[in-house]
């Protein structure tokens, strides 16, 4: 007996009876599993603490009104799993190896909760997802898919999807698309890791990345042991002089619509990038970001079409359908194909077969082309709405970059600065927005030694205008051009694709009202 007069075994029996009583009331055929699950959870949660002696199987069965065999079986099962321990003639005890685990399901998806207006770039309008057409294709695929197609797929992807993608990419983006060199991937992020892993295995320890550029590149390459070297931009794309001096033999670029500056590589710069790759026996990794969405003219074809053996090409459906589909493609030169395919096989044994078959059907029936046209109409309207709203509420605003993609760059006059104060004011008003400077990599600024961002004017060919093509004074010219634009107090990257026109107008008005407040106004 304890000092309080309570028998420990009796106390444990009472606790066990109270915890397990609900399990005894379920239908007979499920009673055994339910009893085991309830006892397991009681131990795991700590409600039955380590070292607690449980009542005998006979006593517990009597308390619960179940058969002794049911309790005996539960004790034996949980003893085998390590939750309980027992000894001949010594009874059954709660084991000491179990540690309580907190059960919670957090949502780590990116987002900006609590905002009144969200201009953060990178998200398409998910309400445009073609649910009816996708559902019809899903039903059709499941009805037609042979049983053997549900096994492990070719790590490159289903042959008929690769054939459909090759035709689509050749027609829409001008690539040289051999289905044998196409790999279906889980978006450009996986494509980046695949390529980085293969390059690392071949001795590459650093790749060049555009600066400013995607904030994901550094962490993605670091995950496979490859460092990144920030490379400056000028008005035509990656500046060639710094690229040649960097010593890297691989560079990542977004030539169709650079993120975030919005410039497109000029024809001269495209040729210069390929000349560099040939001179160092290197490669250019082309992320065809926003390649399908150009609003002022037909999209310029992909860089890969100019030299398929020097350019690795990647794209996805993240902006045209939905990022949650995790579906993209990687087109590699012959020299890398075998290694990339083997790495894809060891990484995940191939992309889900049903998803691949579904997307193949979607492409083959023309639904994907229709979706692209639908998105292009919607996004062009939203870009026009944003431009008009900015010009109305921020007189003197200058917009740079080509008319394409899902975001634009707005340079506000100096009177709206300094930039930190502007961002603090609009953020306090519930407007989520990022500055162009926030996308710079560790080596801040596009021009080495100046800390300045690139000039973003566009020439008549849709690329930059007038920057030197990689000579020794290219960076200086870009710097002078940037200073000539220097009355811009704030440079913002504004995403618009996910916002209906009415919300775009309301958000810009809210941003202008917040920017106009005096400090005393809060």
PDB file of C-alpha atoms in Angstrom, residues 181-363:
ATOM      1  CA  UNK A 181      17.053  13.032 -74.253  1.00  0.00           C
ATOM      2  CA  UNK A 182      13.940  14.284 -72.486  1.00  0.00           C
ATOM      3  CA  UNK A 183      13.528  13.533 -68.786  1.00  0.00           C
ATOM      4  CA  UNK A 184      10.234  14.123 -66.980  1.00  0.00           C
ATOM      5  CA  UNK A 185      10.934  15.739 -63.610  1.00  0.00           C
ATOM      6  CA  UNK A 186       9.167  17.252 -60.610  1.00  0.00           C
ATOM      7  CA  UNK A 187       9.587  20.804 -61.813  1.00  0.00           C
ATOM      8  CA  UNK A 188      12.635  22.947 -62.486  1.00  0.00           C
ATOM      9  CA  UNK A 189      13.785  22.565 -58.867  1.00  0.00           C
ATOM     10  CA  UNK A 190      14.372  18.844 -59.365  1.00  0.00           C
ATOM     11  CA  UNK A 191      15.907  19.506 -62.773  1.00  0.00           C
ATOM     12  CA  UNK A 192      18.367  21.851 -61.065  1.00  0.00           C
ATOM     13  CA  UNK A 193      19.307  19.252 -58.450  1.00  0.00           C
ATOM     14  CA  UNK A 194      19.659  16.515 -61.054  1.00  0.00           C
ATOM     15  CA  UNK A 195      21.999  18.583 -63.183  1.00  0.00           C
ATOM     16  CA  UNK A 196      23.919  19.844 -60.160  1.00  0.00           C
ATOM     17  CA  UNK A 197      24.416  16.306 -58.880  1.00  0.00           C
ATOM     18  CA  UNK A 198      25.753  15.112 -62.238  1.00  0.00           C
ATOM     19  CA  UNK A 199      28.067  18.118 -62.553  1.00  0.00           C
ATOM     20  CA  UNK A 200      29.340  17.567 -59.021  1.00  0.00           C
ATOM     21  CA  UNK A 201      30.128  13.934 -59.820  1.00  0.00           C
ATOM     22  CA  UNK A 202      32.164  15.186 -62.791  1.00  0.00           C
ATOM     23  CA  UNK A 203      34.198  17.547 -60.641  1.00  0.00           C
ATOM     24  CA  UNK A 204      32.251  20.809 -60.886  1.00  0.00           C
ATOM     25  CA  UNK A 205      32.244  22.699 -57.618  1.00  0.00           C
ATOM     26  CA  UNK A 206      30.638  26.003 -58.660  1.00  0.00           C
ATOM     27  CA  UNK A 207      28.187  27.315 -61.251  1.00  0.00           C
ATOM     28  CA  UNK A 208      27.440  30.862 -62.279  1.00  0.00           C
ATOM     29  CA  UNK A 209      24.031  32.339 -61.450  1.00  0.00           C
ATOM     30  CA  UNK A 210      22.430  35.602 -62.532  1.00  0.00           C
ATOM     31  CA  UNK A 211      22.575  38.422 -60.002  1.00  0.00           C
ATOM     32  CA  UNK A 212      19.932  39.544 -59.218  1.00  0.00           C
ATOM     33  CA  UNK A 213      18.226  36.221 -59.746  1.00  0.00           C
ATOM     34  CA  UNK A 214      16.153  33.447 -58.275  1.00  0.00           C
ATOM     35  CA  UNK A 215      16.803  33.073 -54.539  1.00  0.00           C
ATOM     36  CA  UNK A 216      16.343  29.291 -54.882  1.00  0.00           C
ATOM     37  CA  UNK A 217      19.469  28.637 -56.933  1.00  0.00           C
ATOM     38  CA  UNK A 218      21.971  28.908 -54.105  1.00  0.00           C
ATOM     39  CA  UNK A 219      20.165  26.483 -51.791  1.00  0.00           C
ATOM     40  CA  UNK A 220      19.322  24.002 -54.556  1.00  0.00           C
ATOM     41  CA  UNK A 221      22.903  23.725 -55.759  1.00  0.00           C
ATOM     42  CA  UNK A 222      24.237  23.689 -52.205  1.00  0.00           C
ATOM     43  CA  UNK A 223      22.048  20.644 -51.499  1.00  0.00           C
ATOM     44  CA  UNK A 224      24.145  18.642 -54.003  1.00  0.00           C
ATOM     45  CA  UNK A 225      27.485  20.107 -52.975  1.00  0.00           C
ATOM     46  CA  UNK A 226      27.833  22.771 -55.665  1.00  0.00           C
ATOM     47  CA  UNK A 227      28.494  26.426 -54.888  1.00  0.00           C
ATOM     48  CA  UNK A 228      27.197  29.417 -56.816  1.00  0.00           C
ATOM     49  CA  UNK A 229      29.046  32.420 -58.209  1.00  0.00           C
ATOM     50  CA  UNK A 230      26.831  35.523 -58.611  1.00  0.00           C
ATOM     51  CA  UNK A 231      27.302  37.058 -62.056  1.00  0.00           C
ATOM     52  CA  UNK A 232      26.197  40.597 -62.915  1.00  0.00           C
ATOM     53  CA  UNK A 233      23.680  41.551 -65.561  1.00  0.00           C
ATOM     54  CA  UNK A 234      23.671  44.462 -67.945  1.00  0.00           C
ATOM     55  CA  UNK A 235      20.924  45.582 -70.298  1.00  0.00           C
ATOM     56  CA  UNK A 236      21.375  42.573 -72.599  1.00  0.00           C
ATOM     57  CA  UNK A 237      21.624  39.711 -70.119  1.00  0.00           C
ATOM     58  CA  UNK A 238      24.518  38.133 -68.201  1.00  0.00           C
ATOM     59  CA  UNK A 239      27.568  40.351 -68.677  1.00  0.00           C
ATOM     60  CA  UNK A 240      30.182  38.357 -70.598  1.00  0.00           C
ATOM     61  CA  UNK A 241      33.310  39.953 -69.197  1.00  0.00           C
ATOM     62  CA  UNK A 242      32.617  38.865 -65.595  1.00  0.00           C
ATOM     63  CA  UNK A 243      31.463  35.471 -66.868  1.00  0.00           C
ATOM     64  CA  UNK A 244      34.786  34.864 -68.626  1.00  0.00           C
ATOM     65  CA  UNK A 245      36.718  36.014 -65.560  1.00  0.00           C
ATOM     66  CA  UNK A 246      34.677  33.896 -63.126  1.00  0.00           C
ATOM     67  CA  UNK A 247      36.361  30.598 -64.007  1.00  0.00           C
ATOM     68  CA  UNK A 248      33.064  28.666 -63.976  1.00  0.00           C
ATOM     69  CA  UNK A 249      32.194  26.222 -66.738  1.00  0.00           C
ATOM     70  CA  UNK A 250      28.441  26.164 -66.176  1.00  0.00           C
ATOM     71  CA  UNK A 251      26.031  29.065 -65.959  1.00  0.00           C
ATOM     72  CA  UNK A 252      22.300  29.256 -65.187  1.00  0.00           C
ATOM     73  CA  UNK A 253      20.288  31.784 -67.147  1.00  0.00           C
ATOM     74  CA  UNK A 254      16.691  32.780 -67.913  1.00  0.00           C
ATOM     75  CA  UNK A 255      17.159  34.263 -71.394  1.00  0.00           C
ATOM     76  CA  UNK A 256      13.501  34.550 -72.453  1.00  0.00           C
ATOM     77  CA  UNK A 257      12.444  36.689 -69.472  1.00  0.00           C
ATOM     78  CA  UNK A 258      15.034  37.144 -66.768  1.00  0.00           C
ATOM     79  CA  UNK A 259      13.840  36.844 -63.196  1.00  0.00           C
ATOM     80  CA  UNK A 260      13.493  39.304 -61.618  1.00  0.00           C
ATOM     81  CA  UNK A 261      14.729  42.132 -63.873  1.00  0.00           C
ATOM     82  CA  UNK A 262      12.378  41.273 -66.765  1.00  0.00           C
ATOM     83  CA  UNK A 263      14.972  41.746 -69.503  1.00  0.00           C
ATOM     84  CA  UNK A 264      15.392  39.322 -72.405  1.00  0.00           C
ATOM     85  CA  UNK A 265      18.768  38.280 -73.754  1.00  0.00           C
ATOM     86  CA  UNK A 266      19.574  40.054 -76.995  1.00  0.00           C
ATOM     87  CA  UNK A 267      20.572  38.011 -80.046  1.00  0.00           C
ATOM     88  CA  UNK A 268      24.137  39.258 -79.629  1.00  0.00           C
ATOM     89  CA  UNK A 269      24.250  38.163 -75.993  1.00  0.00           C
ATOM     90  CA  UNK A 270      22.812  34.738 -76.823  1.00  0.00           C
ATOM     91  CA  UNK A 271      25.599  34.223 -79.334  1.00  0.00           C
ATOM     92  CA  UNK A 272      28.119  35.426 -76.762  1.00  0.00           C
ATOM     93  CA  UNK A 273      26.911  32.928 -74.160  1.00  0.00           C
ATOM     94  CA  UNK A 274      27.276  30.059 -76.612  1.00  0.00           C
ATOM     95  CA  UNK A 275      30.736  31.245 -77.695  1.00  0.00           C
ATOM     96  CA  UNK A 276      31.755  31.287 -74.022  1.00  0.00           C
ATOM     97  CA  UNK A 277      30.417  27.742 -73.469  1.00  0.00           C
ATOM     98  CA  UNK A 278      32.348  26.430 -76.476  1.00  0.00           C
ATOM     99  CA  UNK A 279      35.530  28.208 -75.421  1.00  0.00           C
ATOM    100  CA  UNK A 280      35.562  26.639 -71.936  1.00  0.00           C
ATOM    101  CA  UNK A 281      33.964  23.298 -72.879  1.00  0.00           C
ATOM    102  CA  UNK A 282      31.082  24.285 -70.620  1.00  0.00           C
ATOM    103  CA  UNK A 283      27.292  24.319 -70.581  1.00  0.00           C
ATOM    104  CA  UNK A 284      24.475  26.823 -70.287  1.00  0.00           C
ATOM    105  CA  UNK A 285      21.510  25.754 -68.164  1.00  0.00           C
ATOM    106  CA  UNK A 286      18.451  27.474 -69.668  1.00  0.00           C
ATOM    107  CA  UNK A 287      15.534  27.876 -67.285  1.00  0.00           C
ATOM    108  CA  UNK A 288      12.773  28.789 -69.731  1.00  0.00           C
ATOM    109  CA  UNK A 289      11.047  30.941 -67.143  1.00  0.00           C
ATOM    110  CA  UNK A 290       7.882  32.539 -68.560  1.00  0.00           C
ATOM    111  CA  UNK A 291       8.921  31.471 -72.060  1.00  0.00           C
ATOM    112  CA  UNK A 292       5.319  31.008 -73.211  1.00  0.00           C
ATOM    113  CA  UNK A 293       4.016  34.343 -71.939  1.00  0.00           C
ATOM    114  CA  UNK A 294       4.965  37.289 -74.143  1.00  0.00           C
ATOM    115  CA  UNK A 295       2.332  39.964 -74.757  1.00  0.00           C
ATOM    116  CA  UNK A 296       3.790  42.419 -77.281  1.00  0.00           C
ATOM    117  CA  UNK A 297       5.024  39.948 -79.884  1.00  0.00           C
ATOM    118  CA  UNK A 298       5.506  36.235 -80.492  1.00  0.00           C
ATOM    119  CA  UNK A 299       7.838  34.688 -77.879  1.00  0.00           C
ATOM    120  CA  UNK A 300      11.489  34.455 -78.870  1.00  0.00           C
ATOM    121  CA  UNK A 301      12.578  30.845 -79.306  1.00  0.00           C
ATOM    122  CA  UNK A 302      14.642  29.063 -76.707  1.00  0.00           C
ATOM    123  CA  UNK A 303      18.408  29.381 -76.611  1.00  0.00           C
ATOM    124  CA  UNK A 304      18.719  25.588 -76.727  1.00  0.00           C
ATOM    125  CA  UNK A 305      17.709  25.519 -80.387  1.00  0.00           C
ATOM    126  CA  UNK A 306      20.973  27.259 -81.323  1.00  0.00           C
ATOM    127  CA  UNK A 307      23.256  24.615 -79.808  1.00  0.00           C
ATOM    128  CA  UNK A 308      21.591  21.515 -78.299  1.00  0.00           C
ATOM    129  CA  UNK A 309      24.950  20.093 -77.223  1.00  0.00           C
ATOM    130  CA  UNK A 310      25.889  23.119 -75.116  1.00  0.00           C
ATOM    131  CA  UNK A 311      22.518  24.022 -73.614  1.00  0.00           C
ATOM    132  CA  UNK A 312      20.543  22.103 -70.985  1.00  0.00           C
ATOM    133  CA  UNK A 313      16.900  23.150 -71.216  1.00  0.00           C
ATOM    134  CA  UNK A 314      14.286  23.006 -68.430  1.00  0.00           C
ATOM    135  CA  UNK A 315      10.657  24.031 -68.062  1.00  0.00           C
ATOM    136  CA  UNK A 316       7.513  23.134 -66.148  1.00  0.00           C
ATOM    137  CA  UNK A 317       3.749  23.556 -65.899  1.00  0.00           C
ATOM    138  CA  UNK A 318       4.029  25.561 -62.666  1.00  0.00           C
ATOM    139  CA  UNK A 319       2.953  28.844 -64.284  1.00  0.00           C
ATOM    140  CA  UNK A 320       0.644  27.425 -66.970  1.00  0.00           C
ATOM    141  CA  UNK A 321      -1.271  24.866 -64.876  1.00  0.00           C
ATOM    142  CA  UNK A 322      -0.272  24.744 -61.194  1.00  0.00           C
ATOM    143  CA  UNK A 323       2.967  24.382 -59.201  1.00  0.00           C
ATOM    144  CA  UNK A 324       1.292  21.745 -57.016  1.00  0.00           C
ATOM    145  CA  UNK A 325       1.324  19.283 -59.936  1.00  0.00           C
ATOM    146  CA  UNK A 326       5.139  19.055 -59.601  1.00  0.00           C
ATOM    147  CA  UNK A 327       5.586  18.336 -63.296  1.00  0.00           C
ATOM    148  CA  UNK A 328       8.321  19.538 -65.618  1.00  0.00           C
ATOM    149  CA  UNK A 329      10.917  18.468 -68.157  1.00  0.00           C
ATOM    150  CA  UNK A 330      14.658  18.484 -68.657  1.00  0.00           C
ATOM    151  CA  UNK A 331      16.259  18.251 -72.102  1.00  0.00           C
ATOM    152  CA  UNK A 332      19.944  17.334 -71.933  1.00  0.00           C
ATOM    153  CA  UNK A 333      22.835  16.982 -74.388  1.00  0.00           C
ATOM    154  CA  UNK A 334      23.978  13.488 -75.365  1.00  0.00           C
ATOM    155  CA  UNK A 335      27.108  13.933 -73.263  1.00  0.00           C
ATOM    156  CA  UNK A 336      25.035  14.233 -70.071  1.00  0.00           C
ATOM    157  CA  UNK A 337      22.013  12.067 -70.879  1.00  0.00           C
ATOM    158  CA  UNK A 338      23.106   8.733 -69.407  1.00  0.00           C
ATOM    159  CA  UNK A 339      24.311  10.245 -66.137  1.00  0.00           C
ATOM    160  CA  UNK A 340      21.180  12.378 -65.701  1.00  0.00           C
ATOM    161  CA  UNK A 341      18.885   9.415 -66.355  1.00  0.00           C
ATOM    162  CA  UNK A 342      20.762   7.204 -63.897  1.00  0.00           C
ATOM    163  CA  UNK A 343      20.631   9.923 -61.244  1.00  0.00           C
ATOM    164  CA  UNK A 344      16.909  10.340 -61.804  1.00  0.00           C
ATOM    165  CA  UNK A 345      16.430   6.587 -61.399  1.00  0.00           C
ATOM    166  CA  UNK A 346      18.278   6.478 -58.077  1.00  0.00           C
ATOM    167  CA  UNK A 347      16.548   9.629 -56.845  1.00  0.00           C
ATOM    168  CA  UNK A 348      12.918   8.516 -57.116  1.00  0.00           C
ATOM    169  CA  UNK A 349      12.564   5.590 -59.582  1.00  0.00           C
ATOM    170  CA  UNK A 350      10.673   7.836 -61.977  1.00  0.00           C
ATOM    171  CA  UNK A 351       7.797  10.305 -61.984  1.00  0.00           C
ATOM    172  CA  UNK A 352       4.276   9.001 -61.106  1.00  0.00           C
ATOM    173  CA  UNK A 353       2.946   7.055 -64.090  1.00  0.00           C
ATOM    174  CA  UNK A 354      -0.694   8.145 -63.844  1.00  0.00           C
ATOM    175  CA  UNK A 355       0.269  11.826 -63.702  1.00  0.00           C
ATOM    176  CA  UNK A 356       2.456  11.381 -66.755  1.00  0.00           C
ATOM    177  CA  UNK A 357      -0.219   9.594 -68.738  1.00  0.00           C
ATOM    178  CA  UNK A 358      -2.750  12.248 -67.778  1.00  0.00           C
ATOM    179  CA  UNK A 359      -0.524  15.115 -68.913  1.00  0.00           C
ATOM    180  CA  UNK A 360       0.291  13.288 -72.141  1.00  0.00           C
ATOM    181  CA  UNK A 361      -3.430  12.997 -72.897  1.00  0.00           C
ATOM    182  CA  UNK A 362      -3.872  16.673 -72.040  1.00  0.00           C
ATOM    183  CA  UNK A 363      -1.130  17.676 -74.492  1.00  0.00           C
TER     184      UNK A 363
END
